[in-house]
Amino acid sequence: MANFPRRQFLFTAGAAAAVSILAHGCSNNSPSATTNPATEVSANAPAVETSKAKLGFIALTDAAPLIIAKEKGFFAKYGMTNVDVIKQTSWPVTRDNLAIGSSGGGIDGAHILTPMPYLMTISKIVPMYILARLNVNGQGISLANKFKEFNVQLDSKALKAAASKAKSDQKPLKFGMTFPGGTHDLWMRYWLAAGGINPDQDVVLSPVPPPQMVANMKVNTIDSFCVGEPWNAQLVNQEIGYSALVTGELWNNHPEKAFAMRQDWVNQNPNAAQALLMAIIEAQQWCDKLENTEEMCKICSGRKYFNVAVADILDRFKGNIDYGDGRKKENFAYRMKFWADNASYPYQSHDIWFLTENIRWGYLPKDLKIQEIVNEVNKEDLWKQAAKAVNVPDYEIPSNTSRGIETFFDGVKFDPEKPQEYLNSLKIKKV
């Protein structure tokens, strides 16, 4: 297996972390008031080796399945009665706490950017497993209000002249993403490159913790950012900027976050790992029911989770998008999904795309044995086992490790059986 440079992977932006979050008002600080947790262990719960686990999450709406599994009692229902769901301040902190493990005061698993378990395994920080995908869609690329005059939306070409001028004035435009090589970094890079903007030469990309995106935009530290909700909606609600697009428009039903755990924890506690996965699958099904949306938003908006107004979460969860530039859409097809359209299933083909894009931008070596590392990290077999244990019908369990050829907004196609062919077709890249 090729070795990913550890020093490069450990890179973070300290300057961005120094900017404090501007917390928006929170109208609900007691999630337990709206929950109805299970009180008895289910008859089909596995005989767990331990009832304890520490799971991390970032304040992003796609962490909802972990939060709901805790607050609605799904973890306890399957014998995991001592699960802590612990807020992390950034993705580097999540990574470091996973490396430490709960025995050292860290965590055992997490809501995480899909590429991170691969980067952590390849760089030998700590071997990881991906047990489930947590959601598809639901992220956004937003810009400061000053870019409205350029009408920058799905096509980033409208930004190219402004980026060129800023670069020639030696004041390049600054773009925030959440972690080098992570999903938000890759969405931003794909969008810019599709419009002829080289993300490594024409602008500056910097990692910023998700909860600090809006604060950084407000003080002009960044001109644009890519992140999950509720931060795009909060930016619009505070009239600081607008959303150029939501990422489902770049790639419909694109994979996003994952539920991942340390390999050693899963290997030592296979039944407990299955119990956690059973609870998360049930939570994903619960989250995807429209009748549960308002309760989910009230729970997640609470102080110990997102600490934001319910209004910053609710509309986009429902698929009602106010872009902040006059465009509004209701019942949007590109809303975040937790269960529908096989959102929970960890397709290997999607992991192959993430690794290929990391090769594209120089985060991983071009001779990486992609399928070998996917076979090690992706545990779709455990997902199927857990799904059957909670009586997911056969027609909702994919029979193929691949979702097939994917088509992006610019017409580019990705065949997971021919990643090198895809890479060769791209005009802007590092390799």
Coordinates of C-alpha atoms in Angstrom, one line a residue:
M1 CA 0.0 0.0 0.0
A2 CA 1.3 3.4 -0.9
N3 CA 2.2 5.7 2.0
F4 CA 0.3 9.0 2.3
P5 CA 2.7 11.8 3.7
R6 CA 1.7 12.0 7.4
R7 CA 3.0 15.6 7.7
Q8 CA 0.7 16.7 4.8
F9 CA -2.3 15.0 6.3
L10 CA -1.7 16.6 9.7
F11 CA -1.8 20.1 8.1
T12 CA -4.5 22.4 9.6
A13 CA -5.1 26.1 9.5
G14 CA -4.5 27.6 12.9
A15 CA -5.5 31.1 11.9
A16 CA -9.0 30.0 10.9
A17 CA -9.4 28.2 14.2
A18 CA -8.6 31.4 16.1
V19 CA -11.8 33.1 14.9
S20 CA -14.5 32.5 17.4
I21 CA -17.9 31.3 16.4
L22 CA -20.8 33.8 16.4
A23 CA -23.5 31.7 18.0
H24 CA -27.0 32.3 16.7
G25 CA -29.9 32.2 19.2
C26 CA -31.1 28.9 20.4
S27 CA -34.7 28.4 21.2
N28 CA -34.5 24.8 22.4
N29 CA -31.9 23.7 25.0
S30 CA -33.6 20.6 26.3
P31 CA -33.8 17.9 23.6
S32 CA -35.0 15.3 26.1
A33 CA -38.3 17.2 26.4
T34 CA -39.2 16.1 22.9
T35 CA -37.9 12.6 22.9
N36 CA -39.4 9.3 23.7
P37 CA -36.5 7.0 24.2
A38 CA -36.8 3.2 24.2
T39 CA -36.7 1.8 27.7
E40 CA -36.2 -1.9 27.0
V41 CA -33.6 -3.8 25.1
S42 CA -35.0 -5.4 21.9
A43 CA -35.3 -9.1 21.6
N44 CA -33.2 -9.0 18.4
A45 CA -30.3 -7.1 20.1
P46 CA -27.0 -8.9 19.7
A47 CA -25.1 -10.1 22.8
V48 CA -22.8 -7.1 23.0
E49 CA -19.3 -7.4 24.3
T50 CA -19.5 -3.9 25.8
S51 CA -22.4 -1.5 26.2
K52 CA -20.1 1.5 26.0
A53 CA -18.9 3.5 23.1
K54 CA -17.8 7.1 22.5
L55 CA -18.8 8.6 19.2
G56 CA -17.8 12.0 17.9
F57 CA -19.8 14.4 15.7
I58 CA -19.4 17.9 14.2
A59 CA -22.2 20.4 14.4
L60 CA -23.6 19.6 10.9
T61 CA -27.1 18.4 10.1
D62 CA -25.8 15.2 8.6
A63 CA -24.8 14.1 12.1
A64 CA -28.5 13.8 12.9
P65 CA -28.6 9.9 12.8
L66 CA -26.1 9.7 15.6
I67 CA -27.9 12.3 17.7
I68 CA -31.3 10.8 17.1
A69 CA -30.0 7.3 17.8
K70 CA -28.9 8.6 21.2
E71 CA -31.9 10.9 22.0
K72 CA -34.6 8.5 20.8
G73 CA -33.1 5.5 22.6
F74 CA -32.1 3.4 19.5
F75 CA -28.6 2.7 20.9
A76 CA -30.1 1.5 24.2
K77 CA -32.7 -0.5 22.3
Y78 CA -30.0 -2.7 20.8
G79 CA -28.0 -3.1 24.1
M80 CA -25.7 -0.1 23.7
T81 CA -26.9 1.6 26.9
N82 CA -23.8 3.7 27.6
V83 CA -23.1 5.5 24.3
D84 CA -21.8 9.1 24.5
V85 CA -22.3 11.3 21.5
I86 CA -19.6 14.0 21.9
K87 CA -19.3 17.3 20.0
Q88 CA -15.9 17.8 18.2
T89 CA -14.7 21.3 17.3
S90 CA -13.2 20.4 14.0
W91 CA -12.3 17.6 11.7
P92 CA -8.6 17.6 12.8
V93 CA -9.8 17.2 16.4
T94 CA -12.1 14.3 15.3
R95 CA -9.1 12.7 13.6
D96 CA -6.8 13.2 16.7
N97 CA -9.5 11.9 19.1
L98 CA -10.0 8.8 16.9
A99 CA -6.2 8.2 17.0
I100 CA -6.2 8.4 20.8
G101 CA -9.2 6.2 21.2
S102 CA -11.6 6.2 24.2
S103 CA -9.1 4.4 26.4
G104 CA -6.9 7.5 26.1
G105 CA -9.7 10.0 26.5
G106 CA -10.6 10.1 22.8
I107 CA -13.4 8.5 20.8
D108 CA -14.1 5.1 19.2
G109 CA -16.0 6.2 16.1
A110 CA -17.5 9.2 14.5
H111 CA -19.7 11.1 12.0
I112 CA -17.0 11.8 9.6
L113 CA -16.1 13.1 6.1
T114 CA -16.1 9.9 3.9
P115 CA -12.4 10.3 2.7
M116 CA -11.0 10.7 6.2
P117 CA -11.0 7.0 7.3
Y118 CA -9.1 6.3 4.1
L119 CA -6.6 9.1 4.7
M120 CA -6.1 8.0 8.3
T121 CA -5.6 4.3 7.3
I122 CA -3.2 5.1 4.5
S123 CA -1.2 7.5 6.5
K124 CA -1.0 4.9 9.4
I125 CA -2.5 7.3 11.9
V126 CA -5.0 4.6 12.9
P127 CA -6.7 1.9 10.8
M128 CA -10.4 2.7 10.3
Y129 CA -13.6 1.0 9.0
I130 CA -16.5 2.7 7.2
L131 CA -19.7 1.0 8.4
A132 CA -22.3 3.1 6.8
R133 CA -22.9 6.2 4.8
L134 CA -24.9 8.7 6.8
N135 CA -26.5 10.8 4.1
V136 CA -26.5 11.9 0.5
N137 CA -26.7 15.6 -0.7
G138 CA -27.2 18.5 1.7
Q139 CA -24.1 20.6 1.4
G140 CA -23.7 24.0 -0.1
I141 CA -21.2 26.4 -1.7
S142 CA -21.8 30.0 -0.5
L143 CA -20.3 33.3 -1.4
A144 CA -20.2 36.8 0.2
N145 CA -22.9 39.2 -1.0
K146 CA -20.3 41.2 -3.0
F147 CA -20.4 38.4 -5.7
K148 CA -24.1 38.7 -6.4
E149 CA -23.3 41.2 -9.1
F150 CA -21.4 38.5 -11.0
N151 CA -24.5 36.2 -10.8
V152 CA -22.3 33.3 -9.7
Q153 CA -24.4 30.2 -9.4
L154 CA -23.9 26.6 -10.6
D155 CA -21.4 27.6 -13.3
S156 CA -18.2 29.0 -11.6
K157 CA -17.1 30.6 -14.9
A158 CA -18.9 33.7 -13.8
L159 CA -16.3 34.0 -11.0
K160 CA -13.2 33.5 -13.2
A161 CA -12.7 37.2 -14.1
A162 CA -13.0 38.3 -10.4
A163 CA -10.5 35.5 -9.4
S164 CA -8.1 36.6 -12.1
K165 CA -8.2 40.2 -11.1
A166 CA -7.8 39.5 -7.4
K167 CA -4.8 37.3 -8.2
S168 CA -3.2 40.0 -10.4
D169 CA -3.7 42.5 -7.5
Q170 CA -1.9 40.0 -5.2
K171 CA -5.1 39.6 -3.2
P172 CA -6.3 36.2 -4.3
L173 CA -9.8 35.2 -3.4
K174 CA -10.0 32.9 -0.3
F175 CA -12.2 29.9 -0.1
G176 CA -13.0 28.0 3.0
M177 CA -13.4 24.2 3.1
T178 CA -13.4 21.9 6.1
F179 CA -10.5 19.5 5.7
P180 CA -7.9 18.9 3.0
G181 CA -9.0 16.0 0.9
G182 CA -12.4 15.9 2.5
T183 CA -15.7 16.1 0.8
H184 CA -16.1 19.8 1.0
D185 CA -12.6 20.4 -0.3
L186 CA -13.4 18.1 -3.2
W187 CA -16.8 19.7 -4.0
M188 CA -15.2 23.1 -4.0
R189 CA -12.3 22.0 -6.2
Y190 CA -14.6 20.2 -8.7
W191 CA -16.8 23.2 -9.0
L192 CA -14.0 25.7 -9.5
A193 CA -12.1 23.4 -12.0
A194 CA -15.3 22.8 -14.0
G195 CA -15.4 26.6 -14.6
G196 CA -11.7 26.8 -15.6
I197 CA -10.5 28.1 -12.2
N198 CA -7.4 26.2 -10.9
P199 CA -8.0 25.8 -7.2
D200 CA -4.3 25.5 -6.5
Q201 CA -3.1 28.4 -8.6
D202 CA -5.9 30.9 -9.1
V203 CA -7.4 31.1 -5.6
V204 CA -6.4 30.2 -2.0
L205 CA -8.2 27.3 -0.3
S206 CA -8.0 27.1 3.5
P207 CA -9.5 24.7 6.1
V208 CA -12.0 26.3 8.5
P209 CA -14.0 24.4 11.2
P210 CA -17.7 24.2 10.0
P211 CA -19.1 26.2 13.0
Q212 CA -16.7 29.0 12.2
M213 CA -17.5 29.5 8.5
V214 CA -20.2 32.2 9.0
A215 CA -18.0 34.1 11.5
N216 CA -15.1 34.0 9.0
M217 CA -17.3 35.3 6.2
K218 CA -18.6 38.1 8.4
V219 CA -15.1 39.4 9.1
N220 CA -13.9 38.9 5.5
T221 CA -11.4 36.2 6.3
I222 CA -12.9 34.2 3.4
D223 CA -14.9 35.1 0.3
S224 CA -16.6 31.8 -0.1
F225 CA -17.0 28.4 1.6
C226 CA -18.2 24.9 1.1
V227 CA -19.8 23.2 4.1
G228 CA -22.8 21.4 5.3
E229 CA -25.9 22.8 7.0
P230 CA -26.9 24.7 9.0
W231 CA -24.1 27.1 8.1
N232 CA -25.2 28.0 4.6
A233 CA -28.7 28.7 5.8
Q234 CA -27.4 30.7 8.7
L235 CA -25.3 32.8 6.4
V236 CA -28.4 33.6 4.3
N237 CA -30.6 34.2 7.4
Q238 CA -28.0 36.7 8.7
E239 CA -27.8 38.4 5.3
I240 CA -24.0 38.0 5.1
G241 CA -23.9 36.0 1.9
Y242 CA -25.8 33.7 -0.4
S243 CA -25.7 30.1 -1.7
A244 CA -24.4 29.8 -5.2
L245 CA -25.6 26.1 -5.2
V246 CA -26.4 23.1 -3.1
T247 CA -24.1 20.2 -3.8
G248 CA -26.8 17.8 -5.1
E249 CA -26.8 20.1 -8.1
L250 CA -23.2 19.2 -8.8
W251 CA -23.8 15.5 -8.4
N252 CA -27.3 14.2 -7.7
N253 CA -27.5 11.9 -4.6
H254 CA -23.8 12.3 -4.0
P255 CA -22.4 10.4 -1.0
E256 CA -21.4 12.7 1.9
K257 CA -20.7 11.8 5.5
A258 CA -19.9 8.3 6.9
F259 CA -20.2 6.4 10.1
A260 CA -16.7 5.1 10.8
M261 CA -15.0 3.3 13.7
R262 CA -11.5 2.3 14.6
Q263 CA -10.7 -1.2 13.2
D264 CA -9.4 -2.5 16.5
W265 CA -12.6 -1.5 18.3
V266 CA -14.8 -3.3 15.8
N267 CA -12.6 -6.3 15.7
Q268 CA -12.7 -6.6 19.4
N269 CA -16.4 -5.9 19.7
P270 CA -18.1 -7.2 16.6
N271 CA -21.6 -7.6 18.2
A272 CA -21.4 -4.1 19.8
A273 CA -20.4 -2.7 16.4
Q274 CA -23.4 -4.4 14.8
A275 CA -25.7 -3.0 17.6
L276 CA -24.4 0.5 16.9
L277 CA -25.0 0.1 13.2
M278 CA -28.5 -1.3 13.8
A279 CA -29.4 1.7 15.9
I280 CA -28.0 4.1 13.3
I281 CA -29.8 2.4 10.4
E282 CA -33.1 2.7 12.4
A283 CA -32.3 6.4 13.2
Q284 CA -31.7 7.1 9.5
Q285 CA -35.1 5.6 8.7
W286 CA -36.7 7.8 11.4
C287 CA -34.9 10.9 10.2
D288 CA -36.1 10.5 6.6
K289 CA -39.8 10.5 7.6
L290 CA -41.2 13.9 6.9
E291 CA -43.5 13.7 10.0
N292 CA -40.3 13.6 12.1
T293 CA -38.6 16.5 10.6
E294 CA -39.6 19.2 13.0
E295 CA -38.9 17.1 16.1
M296 CA -35.5 16.2 14.6
C297 CA -34.7 19.8 14.1
K298 CA -35.7 20.8 17.6
I299 CA -33.5 18.1 19.0
C300 CA -30.4 18.9 16.9
S301 CA -30.7 22.6 17.3
G302 CA -30.2 22.3 21.1
R303 CA -27.3 23.8 22.9
K304 CA -25.4 20.5 23.4
Y305 CA -25.6 19.8 19.7
F306 CA -25.7 22.6 17.1
N307 CA -26.7 25.6 19.3
V308 CA -28.5 27.4 16.5
A309 CA -32.0 28.6 15.8
V310 CA -34.4 25.9 14.6
A311 CA -35.1 28.2 11.6
D312 CA -31.4 27.7 10.5
I313 CA -32.1 24.0 10.1
L314 CA -35.8 23.3 9.3
D315 CA -36.4 24.7 5.8
R316 CA -33.4 23.1 4.1
F317 CA -34.2 19.8 5.8
K318 CA -37.6 20.0 4.2
G319 CA -36.1 20.7 0.8
N320 CA -37.1 24.4 0.8
I321 CA -34.0 26.3 -0.4
D322 CA -33.7 30.1 -0.1
Y323 CA -30.4 30.8 -1.9
G324 CA -30.3 34.4 -0.6
D325 CA -30.1 36.0 -4.0
G326 CA -33.8 35.9 -4.9
R327 CA -33.9 32.3 -5.9
K328 CA -36.2 30.0 -3.9
K329 CA -37.2 26.4 -4.4
E330 CA -39.6 24.2 -2.6
N331 CA -39.6 20.4 -2.2
F332 CA -36.2 20.4 -3.9
A333 CA -35.1 17.0 -5.3
Y334 CA -31.6 17.7 -4.0
R335 CA -32.4 17.8 -0.3
M336 CA -30.5 15.8 2.2
K337 CA -31.5 12.2 2.5
F338 CA -30.6 9.7 5.2
W339 CA -32.3 6.6 4.0
A340 CA -34.1 7.1 0.6
D341 CA -32.3 6.1 -2.6
N342 CA -30.0 3.8 -0.6
A343 CA -28.4 6.8 1.2
S344 CA -27.2 4.6 4.0
Y345 CA -25.4 2.0 1.9
P346 CA -21.6 2.5 1.7
Y347 CA -21.1 1.8 -2.0
Q348 CA -17.5 0.9 -2.8
S349 CA -17.8 2.7 -6.1
H350 CA -18.3 6.0 -4.3
D351 CA -15.2 5.4 -2.2
I352 CA -13.3 4.8 -5.4
W353 CA -14.3 8.2 -6.7
F354 CA -13.2 9.9 -3.4
L355 CA -9.8 8.2 -3.6
T356 CA -9.4 9.1 -7.3
E357 CA -10.2 12.8 -6.6
N358 CA -7.6 12.7 -3.8
I359 CA -5.1 11.4 -6.4
R360 CA -6.2 14.1 -8.8
W361 CA -5.3 16.9 -6.3
G362 CA -2.0 15.4 -5.1
Y363 CA -3.2 14.3 -1.7
L364 CA -2.6 10.6 -2.5
P365 CA 0.1 9.0 -4.8
K366 CA -1.0 8.1 -8.3
D367 CA 0.2 4.5 -7.9
L368 CA -2.2 3.9 -4.9
K369 CA -3.8 0.5 -5.1
I370 CA -7.3 1.8 -4.9
Q371 CA -9.4 -1.4 -4.8
E372 CA -7.0 -2.9 -2.2
I373 CA -7.5 -0.1 0.3
V374 CA -11.3 0.0 -0.4
N375 CA -11.5 -3.7 0.4
E376 CA -9.8 -3.0 3.7
V377 CA -11.8 0.0 4.9
N378 CA -15.3 -0.4 3.4
K379 CA -17.3 -2.8 5.5
E380 CA -20.5 -3.1 3.4
D381 CA -20.8 -6.7 4.5
L382 CA -21.3 -5.5 8.1
W383 CA -23.9 -3.0 6.9
K384 CA -25.9 -5.8 5.2
Q385 CA -25.7 -7.9 8.3
A386 CA -27.1 -5.1 10.5
A387 CA -29.7 -4.2 7.9
K388 CA -31.1 -7.7 7.9
A389 CA -31.0 -7.8 11.7
V390 CA -33.4 -4.8 11.8
N391 CA -35.6 -6.4 9.1
V392 CA -34.8 -4.1 6.2
P393 CA -36.6 -5.7 3.2
D394 CA -34.4 -7.3 0.6
Y395 CA -35.4 -4.8 -2.0
E396 CA -33.8 -2.0 0.1
I397 CA -30.5 -3.8 0.4
P398 CA -28.3 -3.2 -2.7
S399 CA -27.0 -6.3 -4.3
N400 CA -24.1 -4.6 -6.0
T401 CA -21.0 -2.8 -4.6
S402 CA -21.3 -0.2 -7.3
R403 CA -24.0 2.3 -8.1
G404 CA -22.7 2.3 -11.7
I405 CA -21.5 5.2 -13.9
E406 CA -22.1 8.6 -12.2
T407 CA -22.7 11.8 -14.2
F408 CA -21.8 15.2 -12.9
F409 CA -23.5 18.6 -13.6
D410 CA -20.9 19.4 -16.3
G411 CA -21.5 16.2 -18.2
V412 CA -18.4 14.4 -17.0
K413 CA -18.9 10.7 -16.3
F414 CA -17.1 8.5 -13.7
D415 CA -16.9 4.8 -14.3
P416 CA -15.7 3.2 -11.1
E417 CA -14.3 0.3 -13.1
K418 CA -12.1 2.8 -15.0
P419 CA -10.9 5.5 -12.6
Q420 CA -7.7 6.2 -14.5
E421 CA -9.7 6.9 -17.6
Y422 CA -11.8 9.4 -15.7
L423 CA -8.6 11.0 -14.3
N424 CA -7.1 11.3 -17.7
S425 CA -10.2 13.1 -19.0
L426 CA -9.9 16.0 -16.5
K427 CA -8.2 19.2 -17.8
I428 CA -7.3 20.7 -14.4
K429 CA -5.5 18.5 -12.0
K430 CA -2.2 18.1 -10.2
V431 CA -1.2 14.7 -11.4

